[in-house]
């Protein structure tokens, strides 16, 4: 049985008529750059997320870059980012000749570890970029508290997490000063090419980003600021507007698929429960936690279960379904030979990347990230995946574990 890591075709086919119409409408108008679809998408994203301002941009990377430019990050400034993320999170900092400073990550969520954050703050620190990795919120209360204490700006990298709610029901990307999202085709809300959006509740920053998106130009050919070409295409906006109303149901399907994986892994005797962080004879596969209760979460302290059950918050939307196994590389080869798509996110944390050698990081400061880069494996999780396919993936992993 062939199981691709991601197959975008069934999703397209399920909404083909609407997509084709929307695309044709843009073609008929011959209006390709920005325009009414971009403006409407921005409004609809604001409504969906509950934020004041959204500015459609050319990619998730440009969203992060624009955010840093809008808060005037200067050469020599320090911006704190988790060492375990997609490259863009740190790359944009270095591109502005500012210094990315890395923290280790939490062993359960693999998101920026607030306990490590405060240690990394210096007089030069200007901002923090927490990442909601794989579709699960970072611990925003602690991060916001620390940011406030040190007067730092928080830019959320929600590229993998559009539609994720933090524990009080706020959507990620609306908690910090600026939220950044990507519409890369493999994200939960994916366009037909590159795209992204920045979100904010700060009108001044929102307006600044709107102007900087088009070379800081306002009015035409008069430049108040130095921006760039960070525009979103009309075609992308038209496609994304068709997809946005389906986003929650697709994310729910991903969550169902994750629950199915857990069921089969538990039945196969490879795992006891989700969210374990240590291997033993009964937990050869470590599974992601679907609802993560933060240590300082009031409802988990008071044991208010009903609240958690009735309105699950902090829920994972699985842009990637990441398991952790000890012999990751041989399992990867084994699964690929069986035509099961899987991949490694991310094999090399930032502090080990050649381009960041000049930062002279101490490898021993990042044990959790180092470990995750060595044992994490992404399995297929896309919404249209069938139970039979999930069963086949788990059976194959079981076969590997037994023969091992
Ligand atoms: C995908 C991604 C980005 C960059 O988005 P692009 O649209 O590909 O530029 C940034 N951060 C994270 C965590 C991502 O996963």
mmCIF file of C-alpha atoms and ligand atoms in Angstrom:
data_model
loop_
_atom_site.group_PDB
_atom_site.id
_atom_site.type_symbol
_atom_site.label_atom_id
_atom_site.label_comp_id
_atom_site.label_asym_id
_atom_site.label_seq_id
_atom_site.Cartn_x
_atom_site.Cartn_y
_atom_site.Cartn_z
ATOM 1 C CA UNK A 1 0.000 0.000 0.000
ATOM 2 C CA UNK A 2 1.382 3.353 -0.998
ATOM 3 C CA UNK A 3 1.031 6.074 1.658
ATOM 4 C CA UNK A 4 2.352 9.472 0.597
ATOM 5 C CA UNK A 5 3.544 11.894 3.283
ATOM 6 C CA UNK A 6 1.217 14.473 1.766
ATOM 7 C CA UNK A 7 -1.268 14.305 -1.090
ATOM 8 C CA UNK A 8 -2.906 17.610 -2.003
ATOM 9 C CA UNK A 9 -5.035 16.209 -4.826
ATOM 10 C CA UNK A 10 -8.023 14.852 -2.852
ATOM 11 C CA UNK A 11 -8.436 18.188 -1.093
ATOM 12 C CA UNK A 12 -8.392 20.074 -4.395
ATOM 13 C CA UNK A 13 -10.887 17.655 -5.948
ATOM 14 C CA UNK A 14 -13.282 18.100 -3.014
ATOM 15 C CA UNK A 15 -13.546 21.863 -3.700
ATOM 16 C CA UNK A 16 -12.548 21.916 -7.369
ATOM 17 C CA UNK A 17 -15.618 23.730 -8.636
ATOM 18 C CA UNK A 18 -15.258 26.643 -6.211
ATOM 19 C CA UNK A 19 -11.506 26.899 -6.695
ATOM 20 C CA UNK A 20 -11.722 26.797 -10.482
ATOM 21 C CA UNK A 21 -14.396 29.493 -10.459
ATOM 22 C CA UNK A 22 -12.355 31.732 -8.168
ATOM 23 C CA UNK A 23 -9.227 31.298 -10.266
ATOM 24 C CA UNK A 24 -11.154 31.960 -13.475
ATOM 25 C CA UNK A 25 -12.612 35.116 -11.944
ATOM 26 C CA UNK A 26 -9.076 36.450 -11.336
ATOM 27 C CA UNK A 27 -7.986 35.455 -14.831
ATOM 28 C CA UNK A 28 -11.010 37.182 -16.363
ATOM 29 C CA UNK A 29 -10.252 40.340 -14.411
ATOM 30 C CA UNK A 30 -6.547 40.250 -15.425
ATOM 31 C CA UNK A 31 -5.921 41.907 -12.060
ATOM 32 C CA UNK A 32 -3.028 39.898 -10.649
ATOM 33 C CA UNK A 33 -1.312 41.960 -7.986
ATOM 34 C CA UNK A 34 -3.202 42.597 -4.713
ATOM 35 C CA UNK A 35 -6.715 43.860 -5.507
ATOM 36 C CA UNK A 36 -10.114 42.987 -4.005
ATOM 37 C CA UNK A 37 -9.378 39.330 -3.238
ATOM 38 C CA UNK A 38 -6.343 40.244 -1.155
ATOM 39 C CA UNK A 39 -8.323 42.891 0.748
ATOM 40 C CA UNK A 40 -11.188 40.444 1.356
ATOM 41 C CA UNK A 41 -8.849 37.679 2.471
ATOM 42 C CA UNK A 42 -7.306 40.096 4.974
ATOM 43 C CA UNK A 43 -10.761 40.940 6.334
ATOM 44 C CA UNK A 44 -11.761 37.278 6.529
ATOM 45 C CA UNK A 45 -8.548 36.314 8.319
ATOM 46 C CA UNK A 46 -9.141 39.139 10.831
ATOM 47 C CA UNK A 47 -12.660 37.844 11.437
ATOM 48 C CA UNK A 48 -11.517 34.249 11.743
ATOM 49 C CA UNK A 49 -8.633 34.954 14.112
ATOM 50 C CA UNK A 50 -10.258 37.851 15.916
ATOM 51 C CA UNK A 51 -7.546 40.425 15.310
ATOM 52 C CA UNK A 52 -7.612 44.043 14.177
ATOM 53 C CA UNK A 53 -5.326 44.027 11.182
ATOM 54 C CA UNK A 54 -3.962 41.523 8.664
ATOM 55 C CA UNK A 55 -1.629 42.209 5.756
ATOM 56 C CA UNK A 56 -1.258 39.580 3.042
ATOM 57 C CA UNK A 57 2.351 39.012 2.014
ATOM 58 C CA UNK A 58 4.481 36.975 -0.367
ATOM 59 C CA UNK A 59 5.459 34.131 2.008
ATOM 60 C CA UNK A 60 5.757 33.098 5.627
ATOM 61 C CA UNK A 61 9.422 34.048 5.495
ATOM 62 C CA UNK A 62 8.569 37.528 4.224
ATOM 63 C CA UNK A 63 5.919 37.808 6.940
ATOM 64 C CA UNK A 64 8.654 37.312 9.540
ATOM 65 C CA UNK A 65 11.057 39.640 7.738
ATOM 66 C CA UNK A 66 8.419 42.370 7.393
ATOM 67 C CA UNK A 67 7.513 42.016 11.086
ATOM 68 C CA UNK A 68 11.151 42.472 12.115
ATOM 69 C CA UNK A 69 11.537 45.451 9.756
ATOM 70 C CA UNK A 70 8.368 47.022 11.149
ATOM 71 C CA UNK A 71 9.699 46.878 14.702
ATOM 72 C CA UNK A 72 12.961 48.473 13.488
ATOM 73 C CA UNK A 73 15.334 45.620 14.204
ATOM 74 C CA UNK A 74 18.813 47.061 13.702
ATOM 75 C CA UNK A 75 22.230 45.471 13.065
ATOM 76 C CA UNK A 76 23.577 44.175 16.374
ATOM 77 C CA UNK A 77 20.150 43.760 17.999
ATOM 78 C CA UNK A 78 19.468 40.343 19.456
ATOM 79 C CA UNK A 79 16.333 38.346 18.700
ATOM 80 C CA UNK A 80 15.651 35.155 20.643
ATOM 81 C CA UNK A 81 14.352 32.142 18.702
ATOM 82 C CA UNK A 82 14.095 28.415 19.454
ATOM 83 C CA UNK A 83 17.008 26.507 17.921
ATOM 84 C CA UNK A 84 14.610 23.814 16.685
ATOM 85 C CA UNK A 85 12.396 25.172 13.880
ATOM 86 C CA UNK A 86 12.315 25.750 10.146
ATOM 87 C CA UNK A 87 15.274 27.850 9.006
ATOM 88 C CA UNK A 88 13.242 30.986 8.201
ATOM 89 C CA UNK A 89 12.671 31.730 11.906
ATOM 90 C CA UNK A 90 16.374 32.432 12.418
ATOM 91 C CA UNK A 91 17.309 33.321 8.830
ATOM 92 C CA UNK A 92 15.250 36.523 8.791
ATOM 93 C CA UNK A 93 17.023 37.787 11.917
ATOM 94 C CA UNK A 94 20.459 37.250 10.416
ATOM 95 C CA UNK A 95 19.398 38.821 7.102
ATOM 96 C CA UNK A 96 18.864 42.114 8.933
ATOM 97 C CA UNK A 97 22.361 41.787 10.426
ATOM 98 C CA UNK A 98 20.809 41.274 13.815
ATOM 99 C CA UNK A 99 21.915 38.338 15.961
ATOM 100 C CA UNK A 100 19.706 35.280 16.411
ATOM 101 C CA UNK A 101 20.048 33.936 19.951
ATOM 102 C CA UNK A 102 18.923 30.363 20.415
ATOM 103 C CA UNK A 103 16.984 28.695 23.225
ATOM 104 C CA UNK A 104 16.367 25.029 23.773
ATOM 105 C CA UNK A 105 12.843 23.607 23.473
ATOM 106 C CA UNK A 106 10.322 21.921 25.743
ATOM 107 C CA UNK A 107 10.599 18.101 25.658
ATOM 108 C CA UNK A 108 6.839 17.558 25.140
ATOM 109 C CA UNK A 109 5.823 20.306 22.703
ATOM 110 C CA UNK A 110 9.266 20.909 21.163
ATOM 111 C CA UNK A 111 8.437 24.622 21.401
ATOM 112 C CA UNK A 112 10.550 27.413 22.861
ATOM 113 C CA UNK A 113 11.259 26.608 26.494
ATOM 114 C CA UNK A 114 10.364 29.633 28.651
ATOM 115 C CA UNK A 115 12.710 28.400 31.393
ATOM 116 C CA UNK A 116 15.619 28.837 28.976
ATOM 117 C CA UNK A 117 14.356 32.152 27.624
ATOM 118 C CA UNK A 118 15.129 34.500 30.470
ATOM 119 C CA UNK A 119 18.750 33.299 30.654
ATOM 120 C CA UNK A 120 19.299 34.417 27.073
ATOM 121 C CA UNK A 121 18.095 38.008 27.544
ATOM 122 C CA UNK A 122 20.784 40.708 27.418
ATOM 123 C CA UNK A 123 20.815 44.497 27.053
ATOM 124 C CA UNK A 124 20.784 43.995 23.276
ATOM 125 C CA UNK A 125 17.674 41.791 23.186
ATOM 126 C CA UNK A 126 14.805 43.423 21.278
ATOM 127 C CA UNK A 127 12.385 40.663 20.419
ATOM 128 C CA UNK A 128 11.393 37.030 20.879
ATOM 129 C CA UNK A 129 10.029 34.774 18.130
ATOM 130 C CA UNK A 130 8.199 31.814 19.655
ATOM 131 C CA UNK A 131 7.262 29.186 17.053
ATOM 132 C CA UNK A 132 4.051 27.165 17.294
ATOM 133 C CA UNK A 133 5.799 24.167 15.866
ATOM 134 C CA UNK A 134 3.977 21.372 14.039
ATOM 135 C CA UNK A 135 0.616 22.998 14.870
ATOM 136 C CA UNK A 136 0.798 23.299 18.664
ATOM 137 C CA UNK A 137 0.935 26.511 20.661
ATOM 138 C CA UNK A 138 4.056 27.575 22.502
ATOM 139 C CA UNK A 139 3.653 28.448 26.177
ATOM 140 C CA UNK A 140 2.502 32.009 25.500
ATOM 141 C CA UNK A 141 1.566 33.114 29.046
ATOM 142 C CA UNK A 142 5.092 32.619 30.334
ATOM 143 C CA UNK A 143 6.643 34.037 27.177
ATOM 144 C CA UNK A 144 4.434 37.163 27.289
ATOM 145 C CA UNK A 145 5.143 37.617 30.990
ATOM 146 C CA UNK A 146 8.900 37.482 30.451
ATOM 147 C CA UNK A 147 8.618 39.772 27.412
ATOM 148 C CA UNK A 148 6.674 42.315 29.443
ATOM 149 C CA UNK A 149 9.157 42.194 32.295
ATOM 150 C CA UNK A 150 12.036 42.980 29.916
ATOM 151 C CA UNK A 151 10.126 45.240 27.532
ATOM 152 C CA UNK A 152 10.572 42.925 24.538
ATOM 153 C CA UNK A 153 8.448 42.590 21.419
ATOM 154 C CA UNK A 154 6.918 39.185 20.657
ATOM 155 C CA UNK A 155 6.538 38.031 17.059
ATOM 156 C CA UNK A 156 4.726 34.714 16.790
ATOM 157 C CA UNK A 157 5.828 32.322 14.055
ATOM 158 C CA UNK A 158 2.511 30.601 13.389
ATOM 159 C CA UNK A 159 3.505 29.321 9.946
ATOM 160 C CA UNK A 160 2.463 25.777 10.914
ATOM 161 C CA UNK A 161 -0.352 26.753 13.227
ATOM 162 C CA UNK A 162 -3.117 28.793 11.621
ATOM 163 C CA UNK A 163 -6.332 28.010 13.509
ATOM 164 C CA UNK A 164 -4.650 26.892 16.732
ATOM 165 C CA UNK A 165 -6.172 28.302 19.883
ATOM 166 C CA UNK A 166 -4.155 28.950 22.984
ATOM 167 C CA UNK A 167 -5.717 27.925 26.292
ATOM 168 C CA UNK A 168 -8.018 30.903 26.780
ATOM 169 C CA UNK A 169 -9.383 30.471 23.308
ATOM 170 C CA UNK A 170 -7.299 33.158 21.650
ATOM 171 C CA UNK A 171 -5.879 32.156 18.311
ATOM 172 C CA UNK A 172 -2.118 31.978 18.038
ATOM 173 C CA UNK A 173 -0.822 34.907 16.051
ATOM 174 C CA UNK A 174 -3.050 37.319 18.013
ATOM 175 C CA UNK A 175 -1.354 37.007 21.407
ATOM 176 C CA UNK A 176 2.023 38.629 20.761
ATOM 177 C CA UNK A 177 2.614 41.965 19.010
ATOM 178 C CA UNK A 178 2.666 40.453 15.512
ATOM 179 C CA UNK A 179 1.633 37.042 14.161
ATOM 180 C CA UNK A 180 3.189 35.542 11.026
ATOM 181 C CA UNK A 181 1.594 32.828 8.908
ATOM 182 C CA UNK A 182 2.588 30.925 5.774
ATOM 183 C CA UNK A 183 0.336 29.715 2.979
ATOM 184 C CA UNK A 184 2.980 27.382 1.533
ATOM 185 C CA UNK A 185 1.007 24.512 -0.072
ATOM 186 C CA UNK A 186 1.886 21.980 2.650
ATOM 187 C CA UNK A 187 0.677 24.155 5.531
ATOM 188 C CA UNK A 188 -2.824 23.583 6.973
ATOM 189 C CA UNK A 189 -4.099 26.506 4.900
ATOM 190 C CA UNK A 190 -2.081 26.227 1.709
ATOM 191 C CA UNK A 191 -2.237 28.273 -1.476
ATOM 192 C CA UNK A 192 -1.263 27.306 -5.000
ATOM 193 C CA UNK A 193 2.211 28.726 -4.534
ATOM 194 C CA UNK A 194 3.938 30.962 -2.016
ATOM 195 C CA UNK A 195 2.006 33.295 0.246
ATOM 196 C CA UNK A 196 1.711 34.471 3.828
ATOM 197 C CA UNK A 197 0.083 36.998 6.126
ATOM 198 C CA UNK A 198 0.974 39.128 9.139
ATOM 199 C CA UNK A 199 -1.583 39.842 11.857
ATOM 200 C CA UNK A 200 -1.664 42.356 14.688
ATOM 201 C CA UNK A 201 -3.917 44.160 17.145
ATOM 202 C CA UNK A 202 -1.607 47.178 17.064
ATOM 203 C CA UNK A 203 -3.028 49.630 14.495
ATOM 204 C CA UNK A 204 0.260 51.517 14.177
ATOM 205 C CA UNK A 205 2.277 48.379 13.445
ATOM 206 C CA UNK A 206 -0.455 47.119 11.109
ATOM 207 C CA UNK A 207 -0.428 50.317 9.108
ATOM 208 C CA UNK A 208 3.363 50.338 9.004
ATOM 209 C CA UNK A 209 3.451 46.790 7.668
ATOM 210 C CA UNK A 210 0.790 47.612 5.071
ATOM 211 C CA UNK A 211 2.944 50.436 3.753
ATOM 212 C CA UNK A 212 6.228 48.521 4.008
ATOM 213 C CA UNK A 213 4.712 45.639 2.027
ATOM 214 C CA UNK A 214 4.933 47.895 -1.044
ATOM 215 C CA UNK A 215 8.331 49.559 -0.651
ATOM 216 C CA UNK A 216 7.126 51.865 2.133
ATOM 217 C CA UNK A 217 5.187 53.745 -0.506
ATOM 218 C CA UNK A 218 2.306 56.080 0.476
ATOM 219 C CA UNK A 219 0.999 57.764 -1.619
ATOM 220 C CA UNK A 220 2.230 56.301 -4.902
ATOM 221 C CA UNK A 221 5.929 56.991 -5.558
ATOM 222 C CA UNK A 222 6.363 58.798 -2.267
ATOM 223 C CA UNK A 223 8.339 56.714 0.189
ATOM 224 C CA UNK A 224 8.017 57.337 3.914
ATOM 225 C CA UNK A 225 9.814 54.159 4.846
ATOM 226 C CA UNK A 226 12.062 51.572 3.264
ATOM 227 C CA UNK A 227 10.094 48.378 2.739
ATOM 228 C CA UNK A 228 10.197 45.793 -0.004
ATOM 229 C CA UNK A 229 8.068 43.914 -2.465
ATOM 230 C CA UNK A 230 6.212 41.662 -0.052
ATOM 231 C CA UNK A 231 2.924 41.540 -1.975
ATOM 232 C CA UNK A 232 0.464 38.663 -2.098
ATOM 233 C CA UNK A 233 -0.881 37.609 -5.518
ATOM 234 C CA UNK A 234 -4.589 37.961 -6.286
ATOM 235 C CA UNK A 235 -4.659 34.325 -7.466
ATOM 236 C CA UNK A 236 -3.356 33.075 -4.131
ATOM 237 C CA UNK A 237 -5.844 35.203 -2.215
ATOM 238 C CA UNK A 238 -8.728 33.908 -4.352
ATOM 239 C CA UNK A 239 -7.716 30.276 -3.704
ATOM 240 C CA UNK A 240 -7.179 30.878 0.013
ATOM 241 C CA UNK A 241 -10.595 32.530 0.381
ATOM 242 C CA UNK A 242 -12.218 29.367 -0.950
ATOM 243 C CA UNK A 243 -10.178 27.214 1.426
ATOM 244 C CA UNK A 244 -10.473 29.244 4.657
ATOM 245 C CA UNK A 245 -14.058 28.149 5.509
ATOM 246 C CA UNK A 246 -12.878 24.503 5.346
ATOM 247 C CA UNK A 247 -9.811 24.971 7.522
ATOM 248 C CA UNK A 248 -11.374 23.934 10.850
ATOM 249 C CA UNK A 249 -12.883 20.753 9.429
ATOM 250 C CA UNK A 250 -9.545 19.807 7.834
ATOM 251 C CA UNK A 251 -7.738 20.419 11.112
ATOM 252 C CA UNK A 252 -10.357 18.298 12.895
ATOM 253 C CA UNK A 253 -9.649 15.474 10.424
ATOM 254 C CA UNK A 254 -5.946 15.748 11.202
ATOM 255 C CA UNK A 255 -6.777 15.443 14.890
ATOM 256 C CA UNK A 256 -8.915 12.366 14.217
ATOM 257 C CA UNK A 257 -6.074 10.823 12.263
ATOM 258 C CA UNK A 258 -3.701 11.506 15.147
ATOM 259 C CA UNK A 259 -6.119 9.810 17.560
ATOM 260 C CA UNK A 260 -6.293 6.827 15.202
ATOM 261 C CA UNK A 261 -2.494 6.588 15.147
ATOM 262 C CA UNK A 262 -2.446 6.630 18.949
ATOM 263 C CA UNK A 263 -5.085 3.891 19.128
ATOM 264 C CA UNK A 264 -3.120 1.636 16.783
ATOM 265 C CA UNK A 265 0.231 2.353 18.446
ATOM 266 C CA UNK A 266 -1.242 1.517 21.857
ATOM 267 C CA UNK A 267 -2.879 -1.659 20.481
ATOM 268 C CA UNK A 268 0.439 -2.690 18.948
ATOM 269 C CA UNK A 269 2.092 -2.325 22.366
ATOM 270 C CA UNK A 270 4.476 0.339 21.109
ATOM 271 C CA UNK A 271 3.163 3.186 23.273
ATOM 272 C CA UNK A 272 1.099 3.573 26.435
ATOM 273 C CA UNK A 273 -0.138 7.137 26.035
ATOM 274 C CA UNK A 274 0.600 10.439 24.320
ATOM 275 C CA UNK A 275 3.114 12.985 25.493
ATOM 276 C CA UNK A 276 5.721 10.618 26.999
ATOM 277 C CA UNK A 277 9.272 11.903 26.847
ATOM 278 C CA UNK A 278 11.301 8.812 27.761
ATOM 279 C CA UNK A 279 11.729 5.516 25.950
ATOM 280 C CA UNK A 280 11.263 2.195 27.744
ATOM 281 C CA UNK A 281 10.165 -1.340 26.820
ATOM 282 C CA UNK A 282 6.488 -0.244 26.718
ATOM 283 C CA UNK A 283 7.121 3.081 24.990
ATOM 284 C CA UNK A 284 9.254 2.487 21.951
ATOM 285 C CA UNK A 285 7.372 5.200 20.118
ATOM 286 C CA UNK A 286 6.859 8.612 21.737
ATOM 287 C CA UNK A 287 3.649 10.297 20.573
ATOM 288 C CA UNK A 288 2.697 13.998 20.435
ATOM 289 C CA UNK A 289 0.194 15.276 22.992
ATOM 290 C CA UNK A 290 -3.179 16.292 21.494
ATOM 291 C CA UNK A 291 -4.194 18.691 24.267
ATOM 292 C CA UNK A 292 -1.328 20.065 26.205
ATOM 293 C CA UNK A 293 -1.978 21.488 29.631
ATOM 294 C CA UNK A 294 0.734 23.904 30.565
ATOM 295 C CA UNK A 295 2.171 23.582 34.024
ATOM 296 C CA UNK A 296 0.917 27.034 34.971
ATOM 297 C CA UNK A 297 -2.457 26.465 33.355
ATOM 298 C CA UNK A 298 -5.105 27.297 35.978
ATOM 299 C CA UNK A 299 -7.540 24.633 34.826
ATOM 300 C CA UNK A 300 -4.925 21.899 35.119
ATOM 301 C CA UNK A 301 -3.866 23.103 38.573
ATOM 302 C CA UNK A 302 -7.425 23.210 39.864
ATOM 303 C CA UNK A 303 -8.206 19.975 38.054
ATOM 304 C CA UNK A 304 -11.096 21.608 36.252
ATOM 305 C CA UNK A 305 -11.581 18.710 33.882
ATOM 306 C CA UNK A 306 -15.026 19.706 32.623
ATOM 307 C CA UNK A 307 -13.652 22.899 31.213
ATOM 308 C CA UNK A 308 -10.943 20.979 29.429
ATOM 309 C CA UNK A 309 -13.371 18.400 28.069
ATOM 310 C CA UNK A 310 -16.112 20.779 26.992
ATOM 311 C CA UNK A 311 -13.879 23.302 25.360
ATOM 312 C CA UNK A 312 -10.531 21.753 24.585
ATOM 313 C CA UNK A 313 -7.910 24.445 24.307
ATOM 314 C CA UNK A 314 -4.215 24.232 23.422
ATOM 315 C CA UNK A 315 -5.210 21.593 20.958
ATOM 316 C CA UNK A 316 -2.728 20.353 18.414
ATOM 317 C CA UNK A 317 -3.722 20.669 14.751
ATOM 318 C CA UNK A 318 -0.895 18.495 13.426
ATOM 319 C CA UNK A 319 0.592 20.332 10.512
ATOM 320 C CA UNK A 320 3.054 17.519 11.079
ATOM 321 C CA UNK A 321 2.538 14.348 13.112
ATOM 322 C CA UNK A 322 5.880 13.800 14.779
ATOM 323 C CA UNK A 323 6.751 10.567 16.513
ATOM 324 C CA UNK A 324 10.065 9.950 18.201
ATOM 325 C CA UNK A 325 11.913 6.653 17.929
ATOM 326 C CA UNK A 326 15.386 5.518 18.889
ATOM 327 C CA UNK A 327 16.566 4.065 15.555
ATOM 328 C CA UNK A 328 15.042 6.839 13.508
ATOM 329 C CA UNK A 329 17.292 6.663 10.440
ATOM 330 C CA UNK A 330 16.893 2.919 9.878
ATOM 331 C CA UNK A 331 13.127 3.202 10.430
ATOM 332 C CA UNK A 332 12.981 5.980 7.846
ATOM 333 C CA UNK A 333 14.760 3.770 5.281
ATOM 334 C CA UNK A 334 12.514 0.822 6.163
ATOM 335 C CA UNK A 335 9.290 2.831 5.730
ATOM 336 C CA UNK A 336 10.437 4.406 2.485
ATOM 337 C CA UNK A 337 11.200 0.969 1.060
ATOM 338 C CA UNK A 338 7.559 0.160 1.819
ATOM 339 C CA UNK A 339 6.489 3.305 -0.046
ATOM 340 C CA UNK A 340 5.388 5.041 3.139
ATOM 341 C CA UNK A 341 6.163 8.729 2.971
ATOM 342 C CA UNK A 342 7.974 10.114 5.999
ATOM 343 C CA UNK A 343 10.515 12.810 6.646
ATOM 344 C CA UNK A 344 12.751 14.420 9.236
ATOM 345 C CA UNK A 345 11.733 17.799 10.635
ATOM 346 C CA UNK A 346 14.386 19.056 11.420
ATOM 347 C CA UNK A 347 17.624 17.096 11.180
ATOM 348 C CA UNK A 348 19.912 20.005 12.144
ATOM 349 C CA UNK A 349 19.011 22.582 14.826
ATOM 350 C CA UNK A 350 20.144 26.170 14.160
ATOM 351 C CA UNK A 351 23.088 26.095 16.569
ATOM 352 C CA UNK A 352 24.570 23.229 14.525
ATOM 353 C CA UNK A 353 24.040 24.881 11.108
ATOM 354 C CA UNK A 354 27.201 25.796 9.245
ATOM 355 C CA UNK A 355 25.919 29.298 8.442
ATOM 356 C CA UNK A 356 25.671 30.017 12.184
ATOM 357 C CA UNK A 357 29.189 28.810 13.061
ATOM 358 C CA UNK A 358 30.116 32.449 13.666
ATOM 359 C CA UNK A 359 27.756 32.542 16.651
ATOM 360 C CA UNK A 360 29.974 29.985 18.442
ATOM 361 C CA UNK A 361 27.095 28.324 20.247
ATOM 362 C CA UNK A 362 27.691 25.742 22.934
ATOM 363 C CA UNK A 363 26.170 22.474 21.677
ATOM 364 C CA UNK A 364 25.643 21.178 25.228
ATOM 365 C CA UNK A 365 23.189 24.035 25.924
ATOM 366 C CA UNK A 366 20.585 22.425 23.649
ATOM 367 C CA UNK A 367 20.101 18.808 24.794
ATOM 368 C CA UNK A 368 16.368 18.586 24.001
ATOM 369 C CA UNK A 369 16.721 20.032 20.506
ATOM 370 C CA UNK A 370 19.733 17.856 19.749
ATOM 371 C CA UNK A 371 17.809 14.821 20.856
ATOM 372 C CA UNK A 372 14.692 15.762 18.861
ATOM 373 C CA UNK A 373 16.753 16.296 15.707
ATOM 374 C CA UNK A 374 18.100 12.775 16.132
ATOM 375 C CA UNK A 375 14.911 10.852 16.908
ATOM 376 C CA UNK A 376 11.941 12.665 15.404
ATOM 377 C CA UNK A 377 10.089 11.369 12.373
ATOM 378 C CA UNK A 378 7.088 12.896 10.550
ATOM 379 C CA UNK A 379 4.394 10.430 9.456
ATOM 380 C CA UNK A 380 1.566 11.099 6.967
ATOM 381 C CA UNK A 381 -1.294 12.996 8.672
ATOM 382 C CA UNK A 382 -3.109 14.926 5.915
ATOM 383 C CA UNK A 383 -6.910 15.120 6.359
ATOM 384 C CA UNK A 384 -7.904 12.667 3.606
ATOM 385 C CA UNK A 385 -5.680 9.848 4.888
ATOM 386 C CA UNK A 386 -7.696 6.654 5.473
ATOM 387 C CA UNK A 387 -7.742 4.440 8.585
ATOM 388 C CA UNK A 388 -6.396 1.568 6.464
ATOM 389 C CA UNK A 389 -3.409 3.676 5.501
ATOM 390 C CA UNK A 390 -2.791 4.643 9.127
ATOM 391 C CA UNK A 391 -3.055 0.998 10.161
ATOM 392 C CA UNK A 392 -0.557 0.036 7.481
ATOM 393 C CA UNK A 393 1.918 2.676 8.700
ATOM 394 C CA UNK A 394 1.623 1.468 12.316
ATOM 395 C CA UNK A 395 1.827 -2.219 11.290
ATOM 396 C CA UNK A 396 4.951 -1.457 9.296
ATOM 397 C CA UNK A 397 6.571 0.332 12.234
ATOM 398 C CA UNK A 398 5.601 -2.627 14.408
ATOM 399 C CA UNK A 399 7.242 -5.004 11.925
ATOM 400 C CA UNK A 400 10.405 -2.900 12.035
ATOM 401 C CA UNK A 401 10.452 -2.869 15.847
ATOM 402 C CA UNK A 402 10.001 -6.659 16.077
ATOM 403 C CA UNK A 403 12.641 -7.469 13.448
ATOM 404 C CA UNK A 404 15.019 -4.987 15.048
HETATM 405 C C1 LIG B 1 6.994 27.183 6.516
HETATM 406 C C2 LIG B 1 7.579 27.914 7.646
HETATM 407 C C3 LIG B 1 8.081 29.224 7.528
HETATM 408 C C4 LIG B 1 8.247 29.911 6.218
HETATM 409 O O1 LIG B 1 7.155 29.973 5.417
HETATM 410 P P1 LIG B 1 7.335 30.121 3.810
HETATM 411 O O2 LIG B 1 5.967 30.476 3.362
HETATM 412 O O3 LIG B 1 7.799 28.796 3.306
HETATM 413 O O4 LIG B 1 8.316 31.198 3.560
HETATM 414 C C5 LIG B 1 8.520 29.851 8.664
HETATM 415 N N1 LIG B 1 8.506 29.251 9.862
HETATM 416 C C6 LIG B 1 8.052 28.001 10.018
HETATM 417 C C7 LIG B 1 8.048 27.392 11.382
HETATM 418 C C8 LIG B 1 7.602 27.280 8.919
HETATM 419 O O5 LIG B 1 7.187 26.027 9.083
#
